[in-house]
C-alpha positions as protocol buffer text, in pm:
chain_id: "A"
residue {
  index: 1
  type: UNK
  ca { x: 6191 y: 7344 z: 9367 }
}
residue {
  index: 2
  type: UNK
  ca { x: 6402 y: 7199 z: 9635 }
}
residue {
  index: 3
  type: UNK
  ca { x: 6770 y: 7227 z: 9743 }
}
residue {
  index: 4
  type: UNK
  ca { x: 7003 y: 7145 z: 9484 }
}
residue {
  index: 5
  type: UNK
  ca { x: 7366 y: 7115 z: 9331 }
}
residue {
  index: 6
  type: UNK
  ca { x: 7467 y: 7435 z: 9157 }
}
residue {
  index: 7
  type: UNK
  ca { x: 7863 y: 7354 z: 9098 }
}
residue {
  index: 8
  type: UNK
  ca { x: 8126 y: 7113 z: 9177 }
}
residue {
  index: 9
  type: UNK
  ca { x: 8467 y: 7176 z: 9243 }
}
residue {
  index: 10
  type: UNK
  ca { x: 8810 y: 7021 z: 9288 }
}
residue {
  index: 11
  type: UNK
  ca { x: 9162 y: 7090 z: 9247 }
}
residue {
  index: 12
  type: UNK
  ca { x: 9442 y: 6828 z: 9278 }
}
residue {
  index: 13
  type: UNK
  ca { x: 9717 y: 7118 z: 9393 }
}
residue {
  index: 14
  type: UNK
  ca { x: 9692 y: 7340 z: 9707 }
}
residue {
  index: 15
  type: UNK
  ca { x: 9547 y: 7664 z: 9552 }
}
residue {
  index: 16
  type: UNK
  ca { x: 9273 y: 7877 z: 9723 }
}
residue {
  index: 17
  type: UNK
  ca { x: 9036 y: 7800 z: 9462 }
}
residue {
  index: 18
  type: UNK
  ca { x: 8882 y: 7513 z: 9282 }
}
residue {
  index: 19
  type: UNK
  ca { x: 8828 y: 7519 z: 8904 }
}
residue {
  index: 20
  type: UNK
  ca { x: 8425 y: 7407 z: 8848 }
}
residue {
  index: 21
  type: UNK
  ca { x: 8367 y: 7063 z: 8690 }
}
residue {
  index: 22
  type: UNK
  ca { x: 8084 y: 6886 z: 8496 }
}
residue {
  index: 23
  type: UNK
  ca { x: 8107 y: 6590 z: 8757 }
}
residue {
  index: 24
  type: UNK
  ca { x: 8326 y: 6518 z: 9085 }
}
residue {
  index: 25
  type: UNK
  ca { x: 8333 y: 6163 z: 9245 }
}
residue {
  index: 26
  type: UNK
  ca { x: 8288 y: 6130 z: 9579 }
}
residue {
  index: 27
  type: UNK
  ca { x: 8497 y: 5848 z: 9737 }
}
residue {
  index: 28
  type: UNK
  ca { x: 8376 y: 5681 z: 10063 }
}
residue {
  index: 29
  type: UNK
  ca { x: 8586 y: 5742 z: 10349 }
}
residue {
  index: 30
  type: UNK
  ca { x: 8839 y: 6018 z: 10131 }
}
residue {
  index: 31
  type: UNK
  ca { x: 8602 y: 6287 z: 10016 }
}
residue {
  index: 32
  type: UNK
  ca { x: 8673 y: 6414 z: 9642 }
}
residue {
  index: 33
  type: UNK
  ca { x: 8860 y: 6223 z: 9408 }
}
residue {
  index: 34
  type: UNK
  ca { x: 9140 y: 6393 z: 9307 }
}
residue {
  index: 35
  type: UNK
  ca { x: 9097 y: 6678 z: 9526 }
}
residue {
  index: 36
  type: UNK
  ca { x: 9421 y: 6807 z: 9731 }
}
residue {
  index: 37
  type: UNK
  ca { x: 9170 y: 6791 z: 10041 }
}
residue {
  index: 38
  type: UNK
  ca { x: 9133 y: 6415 z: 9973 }
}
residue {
  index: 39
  type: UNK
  ca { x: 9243 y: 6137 z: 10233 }
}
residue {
  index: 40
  type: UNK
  ca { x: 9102 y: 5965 z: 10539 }
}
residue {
  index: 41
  type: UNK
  ca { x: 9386 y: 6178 z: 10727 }
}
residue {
  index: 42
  type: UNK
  ca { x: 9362 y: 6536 z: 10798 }
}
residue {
  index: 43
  type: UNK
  ca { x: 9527 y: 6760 z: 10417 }
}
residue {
  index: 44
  type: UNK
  ca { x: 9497 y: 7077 z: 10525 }
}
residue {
  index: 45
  type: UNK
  ca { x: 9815 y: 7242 z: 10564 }
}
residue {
  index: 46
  type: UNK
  ca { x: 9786 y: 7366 z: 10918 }
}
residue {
  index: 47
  type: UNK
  ca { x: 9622 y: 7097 z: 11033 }
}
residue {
  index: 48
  type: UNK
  ca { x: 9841 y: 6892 z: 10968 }
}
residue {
  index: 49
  type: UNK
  ca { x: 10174 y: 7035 z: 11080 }
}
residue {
  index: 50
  type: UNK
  ca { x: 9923 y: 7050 z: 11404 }
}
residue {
  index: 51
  type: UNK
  ca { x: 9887 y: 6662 z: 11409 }
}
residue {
  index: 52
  type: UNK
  ca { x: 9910 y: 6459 z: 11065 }
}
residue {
  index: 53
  type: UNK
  ca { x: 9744 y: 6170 z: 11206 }
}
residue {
  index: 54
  type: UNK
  ca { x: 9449 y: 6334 z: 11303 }
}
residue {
  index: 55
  type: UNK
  ca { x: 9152 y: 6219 z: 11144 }
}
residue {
  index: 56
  type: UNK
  ca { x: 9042 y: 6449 z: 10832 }
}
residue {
  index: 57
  type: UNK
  ca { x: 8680 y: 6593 z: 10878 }
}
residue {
  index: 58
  type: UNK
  ca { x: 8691 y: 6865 z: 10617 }
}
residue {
  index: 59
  type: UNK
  ca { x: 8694 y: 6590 z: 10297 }
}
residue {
  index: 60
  type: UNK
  ca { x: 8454 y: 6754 z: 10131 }
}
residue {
  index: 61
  type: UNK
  ca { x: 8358 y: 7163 z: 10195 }
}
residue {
  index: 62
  type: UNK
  ca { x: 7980 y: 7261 z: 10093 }
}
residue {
  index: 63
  type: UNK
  ca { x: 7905 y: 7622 z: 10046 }
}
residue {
  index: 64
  type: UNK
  ca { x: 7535 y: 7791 z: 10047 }
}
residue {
  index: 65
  type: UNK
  ca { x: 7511 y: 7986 z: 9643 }
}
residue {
  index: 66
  type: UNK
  ca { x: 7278 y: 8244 z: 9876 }
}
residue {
  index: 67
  type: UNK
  ca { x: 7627 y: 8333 z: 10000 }
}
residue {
  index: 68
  type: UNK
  ca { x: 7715 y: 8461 z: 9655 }
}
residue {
  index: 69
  type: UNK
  ca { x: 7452 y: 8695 z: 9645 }
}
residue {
  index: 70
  type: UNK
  ca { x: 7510 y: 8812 z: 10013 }
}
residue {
  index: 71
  type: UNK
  ca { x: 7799 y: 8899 z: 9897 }
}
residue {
  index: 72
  type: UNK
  ca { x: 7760 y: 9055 z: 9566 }
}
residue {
  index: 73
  type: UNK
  ca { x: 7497 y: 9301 z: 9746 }
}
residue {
  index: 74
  type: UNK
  ca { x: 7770 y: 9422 z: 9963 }
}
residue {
  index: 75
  type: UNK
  ca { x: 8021 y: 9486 z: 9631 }
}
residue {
  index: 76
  type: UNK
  ca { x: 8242 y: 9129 z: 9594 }
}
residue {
  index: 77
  type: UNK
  ca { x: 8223 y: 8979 z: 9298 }
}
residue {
  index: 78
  type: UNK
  ca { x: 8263 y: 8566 z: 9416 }
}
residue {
  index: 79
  type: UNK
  ca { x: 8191 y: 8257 z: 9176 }
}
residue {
  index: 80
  type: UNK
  ca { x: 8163 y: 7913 z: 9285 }
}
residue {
  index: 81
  type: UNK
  ca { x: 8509 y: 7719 z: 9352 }
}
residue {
  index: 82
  type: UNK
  ca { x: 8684 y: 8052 z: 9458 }
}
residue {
  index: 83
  type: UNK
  ca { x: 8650 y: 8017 z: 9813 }
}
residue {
  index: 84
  type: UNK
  ca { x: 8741 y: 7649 z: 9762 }
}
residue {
  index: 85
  type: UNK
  ca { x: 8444 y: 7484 z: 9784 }
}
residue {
  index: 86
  type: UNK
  ca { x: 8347 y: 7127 z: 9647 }
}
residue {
  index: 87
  type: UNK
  ca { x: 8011 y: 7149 z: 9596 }
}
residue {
  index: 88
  type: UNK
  ca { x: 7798 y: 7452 z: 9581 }
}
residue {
  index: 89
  type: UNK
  ca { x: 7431 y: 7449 z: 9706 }
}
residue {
  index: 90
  type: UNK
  ca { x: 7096 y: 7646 z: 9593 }
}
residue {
  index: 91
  type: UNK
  ca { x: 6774 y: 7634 z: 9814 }
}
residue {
  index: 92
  type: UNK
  ca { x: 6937 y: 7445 z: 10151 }
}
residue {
  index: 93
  type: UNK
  ca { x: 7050 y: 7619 z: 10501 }
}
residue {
  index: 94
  type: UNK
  ca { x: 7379 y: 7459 z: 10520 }
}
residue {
  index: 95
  type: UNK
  ca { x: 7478 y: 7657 z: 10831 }
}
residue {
  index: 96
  type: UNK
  ca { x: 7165 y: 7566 z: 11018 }
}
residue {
  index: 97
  type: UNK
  ca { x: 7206 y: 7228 z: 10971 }
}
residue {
  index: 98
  type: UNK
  ca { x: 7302 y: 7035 z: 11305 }
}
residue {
  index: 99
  type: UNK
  ca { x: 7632 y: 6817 z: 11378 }
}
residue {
  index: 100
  type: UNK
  ca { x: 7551 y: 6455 z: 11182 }
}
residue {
  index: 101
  type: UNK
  ca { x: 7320 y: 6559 z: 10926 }
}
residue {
  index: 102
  type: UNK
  ca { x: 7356 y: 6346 z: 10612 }
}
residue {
  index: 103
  type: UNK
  ca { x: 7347 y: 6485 z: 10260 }
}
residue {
  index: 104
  type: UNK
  ca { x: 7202 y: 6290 z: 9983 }
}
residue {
  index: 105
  type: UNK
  ca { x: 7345 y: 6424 z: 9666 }
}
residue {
  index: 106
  type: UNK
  ca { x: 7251 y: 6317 z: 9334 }
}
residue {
  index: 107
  type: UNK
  ca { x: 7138 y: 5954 z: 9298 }
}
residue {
  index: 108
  type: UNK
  ca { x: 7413 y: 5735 z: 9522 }
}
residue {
  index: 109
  type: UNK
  ca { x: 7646 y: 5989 z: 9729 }
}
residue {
  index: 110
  type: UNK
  ca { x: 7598 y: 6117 z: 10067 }
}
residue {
  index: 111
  type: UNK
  ca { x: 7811 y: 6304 z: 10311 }
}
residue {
  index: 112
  type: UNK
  ca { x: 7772 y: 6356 z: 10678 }
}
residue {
  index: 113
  type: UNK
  ca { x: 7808 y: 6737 z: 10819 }
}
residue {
  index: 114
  type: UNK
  ca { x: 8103 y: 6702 z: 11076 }
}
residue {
  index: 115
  type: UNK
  ca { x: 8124 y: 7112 z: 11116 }
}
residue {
  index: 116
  type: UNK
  ca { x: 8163 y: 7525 z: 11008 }
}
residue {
  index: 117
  type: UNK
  ca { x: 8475 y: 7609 z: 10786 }
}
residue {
  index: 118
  type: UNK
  ca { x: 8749 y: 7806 z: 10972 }
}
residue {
  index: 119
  type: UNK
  ca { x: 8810 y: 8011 z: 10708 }
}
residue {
  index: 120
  type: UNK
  ca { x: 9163 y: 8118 z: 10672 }
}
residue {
  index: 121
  type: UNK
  ca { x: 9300 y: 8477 z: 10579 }
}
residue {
  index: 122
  type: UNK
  ca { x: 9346 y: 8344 z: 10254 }
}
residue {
  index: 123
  type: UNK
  ca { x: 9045 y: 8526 z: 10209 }
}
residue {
  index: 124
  type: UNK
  ca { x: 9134 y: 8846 z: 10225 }
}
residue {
  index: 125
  type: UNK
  ca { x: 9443 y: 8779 z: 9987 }
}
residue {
  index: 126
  type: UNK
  ca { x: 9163 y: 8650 z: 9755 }
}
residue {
  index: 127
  type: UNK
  ca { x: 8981 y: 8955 z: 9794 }
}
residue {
  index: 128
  type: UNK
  ca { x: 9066 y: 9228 z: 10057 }
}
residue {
  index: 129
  type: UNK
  ca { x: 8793 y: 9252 z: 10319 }
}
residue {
  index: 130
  type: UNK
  ca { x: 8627 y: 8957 z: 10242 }
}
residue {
  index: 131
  type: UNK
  ca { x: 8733 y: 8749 z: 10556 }
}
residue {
  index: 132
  type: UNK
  ca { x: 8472 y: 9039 z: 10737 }
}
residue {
  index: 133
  type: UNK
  ca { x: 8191 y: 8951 z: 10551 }
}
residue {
  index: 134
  type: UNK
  ca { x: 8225 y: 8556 z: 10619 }
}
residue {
  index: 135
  type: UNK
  ca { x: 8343 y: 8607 z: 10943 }
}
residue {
  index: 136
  type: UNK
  ca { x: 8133 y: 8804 z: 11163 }
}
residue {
  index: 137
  type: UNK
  ca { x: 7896 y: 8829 z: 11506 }
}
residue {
  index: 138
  type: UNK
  ca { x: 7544 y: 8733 z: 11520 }
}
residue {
  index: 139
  type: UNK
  ca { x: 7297 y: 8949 z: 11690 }
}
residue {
  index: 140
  type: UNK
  ca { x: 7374 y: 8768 z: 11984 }
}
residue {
  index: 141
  type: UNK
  ca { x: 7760 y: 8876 z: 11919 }
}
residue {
  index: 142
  type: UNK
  ca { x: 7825 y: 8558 z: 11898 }
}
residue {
  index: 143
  type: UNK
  ca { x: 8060 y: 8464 z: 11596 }
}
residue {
  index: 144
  type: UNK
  ca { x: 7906 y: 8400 z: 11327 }
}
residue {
  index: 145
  type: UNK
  ca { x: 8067 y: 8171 z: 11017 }
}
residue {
  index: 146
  type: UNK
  ca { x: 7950 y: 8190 z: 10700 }
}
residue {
  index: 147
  type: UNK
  ca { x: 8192 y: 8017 z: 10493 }
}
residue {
  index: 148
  type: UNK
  ca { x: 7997 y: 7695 z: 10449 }
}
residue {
  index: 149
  type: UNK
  ca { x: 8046 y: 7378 z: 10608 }
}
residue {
  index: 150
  type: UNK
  ca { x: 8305 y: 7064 z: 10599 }
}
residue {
  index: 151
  type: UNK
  ca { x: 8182 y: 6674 z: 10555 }
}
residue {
  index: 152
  type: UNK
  ca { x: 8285 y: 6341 z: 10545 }
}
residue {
  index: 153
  type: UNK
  ca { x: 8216 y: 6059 z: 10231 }
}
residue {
  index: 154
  type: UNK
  ca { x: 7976 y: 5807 z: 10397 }
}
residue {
  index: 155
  type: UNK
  ca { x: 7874 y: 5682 z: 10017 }
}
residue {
  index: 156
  type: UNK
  ca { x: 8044 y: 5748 z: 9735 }
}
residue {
  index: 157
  type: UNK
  ca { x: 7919 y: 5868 z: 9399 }
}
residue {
  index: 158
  type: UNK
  ca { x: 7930 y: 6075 z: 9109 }
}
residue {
  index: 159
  type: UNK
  ca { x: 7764 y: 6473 z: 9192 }
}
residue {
  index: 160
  type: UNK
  ca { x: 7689 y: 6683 z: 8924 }
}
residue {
  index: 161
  type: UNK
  ca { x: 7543 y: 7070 z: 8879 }
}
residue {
  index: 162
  type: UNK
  ca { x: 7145 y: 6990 z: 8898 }
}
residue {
  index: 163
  type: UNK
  ca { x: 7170 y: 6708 z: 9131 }
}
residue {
  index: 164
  type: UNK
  ca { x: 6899 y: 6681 z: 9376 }
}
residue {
  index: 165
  type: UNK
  ca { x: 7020 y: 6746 z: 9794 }
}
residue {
  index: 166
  type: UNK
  ca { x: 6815 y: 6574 z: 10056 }
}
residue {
  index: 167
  type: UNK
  ca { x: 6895 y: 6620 z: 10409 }
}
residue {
  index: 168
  type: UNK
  ca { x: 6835 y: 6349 z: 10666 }
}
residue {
  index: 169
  type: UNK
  ca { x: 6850 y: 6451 z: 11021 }
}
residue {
  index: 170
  type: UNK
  ca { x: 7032 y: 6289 z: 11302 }
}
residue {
  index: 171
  type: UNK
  ca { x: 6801 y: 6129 z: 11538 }
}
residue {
  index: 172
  type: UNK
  ca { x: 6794 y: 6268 z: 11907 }
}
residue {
  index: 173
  type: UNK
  ca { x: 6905 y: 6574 z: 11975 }
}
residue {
  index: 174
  type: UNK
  ca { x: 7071 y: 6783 z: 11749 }
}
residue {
  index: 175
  type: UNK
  ca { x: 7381 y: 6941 z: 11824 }
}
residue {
  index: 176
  type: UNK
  ca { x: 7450 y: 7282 z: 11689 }
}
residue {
  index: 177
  type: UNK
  ca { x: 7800 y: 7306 z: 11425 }
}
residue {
  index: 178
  type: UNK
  ca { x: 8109 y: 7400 z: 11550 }
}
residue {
  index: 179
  type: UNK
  ca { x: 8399 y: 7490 z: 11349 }
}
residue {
  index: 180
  type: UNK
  ca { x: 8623 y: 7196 z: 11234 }
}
């Protein structure tokens, strides 16, 4: 079976997570309707004392489910929508996806990777320790995020749990993801 929706998420107030929903709506250009995160300038709190007018890449946040039980082997307990995720994915390497790749999800919506969450330490207020485990080094010691990755609305569309994810590549060469 190939790479599919698991859960959807969205909250319209800043919380750390996202109550799961039968459906979201993806909005061209604005990410989730009705999400907090939503806009075509940046919404995330420290971004934007940063620079308000910068332009908001993180519209909608996509985390692996294989996370989950990454996770769960090392002792967290972590659902879908708690680390404030939009849409959760089954059976797809989000993080080894390159800069540009474009999500299909569900019959009409797609997304465009733009980068890596930052995660915040939100995380370990969520769940002492946690920020560790999604924040680490590679073999390389290089670091190594886990914590999904952020995306822009190129089409809009409804995205439910069961929806099929196909992944078109950019052409020429692919550029690793950075953090956004």
């Amino acid at each position: 079976m190939g790479a599919r929706v698991t859960a959807v998420s969205s909250n319209g107030t800043y919380s750390f997570t996202k109550p799961n929903r039968e459906s979201v709506m993806l909005l061209a250009g604005l990410g989730v309707e009705g999400d907090v995160h939503a806009g075509e300038k940046v919404k995330h709190r420290f971004r934007v004392r940063q620079d308000p007018d910068q332009p908001n890449l993180r519209q909608v946040h996509l985390m692996h489910g294989e996370l989950f039980d990454e996770l769960a082997a090392d002792g967290y307990a972590v659902a879908p929508g708690e680390l404030g995720e939009n849409i959760t994915t089954r059976g797809l390497d989000l993080l080894g996806l390159p800069t540009g790749a474009r999500l299909h999800l569900g019959a009409d919506a797609v997304v465009e990777i733009t980068g890596l969450r930052n995660p915040c330490r939100q995380i370990d207020a969520f769940c002492a320790g946690l920020m560790k485990k999604v924040v680490g080094r590679d073999a390389s010691g290089a670091v190594a995020h886990k914590a999904g990755v952020m995306s822009v609305v190129l089409h809009g569309g409804e995205v439910r749990p069961g929806d099929a994810v196909e992944v078109v590549l950019p052409e020429g060469p692919h550029h690793p993801l950075k953090t956004v």
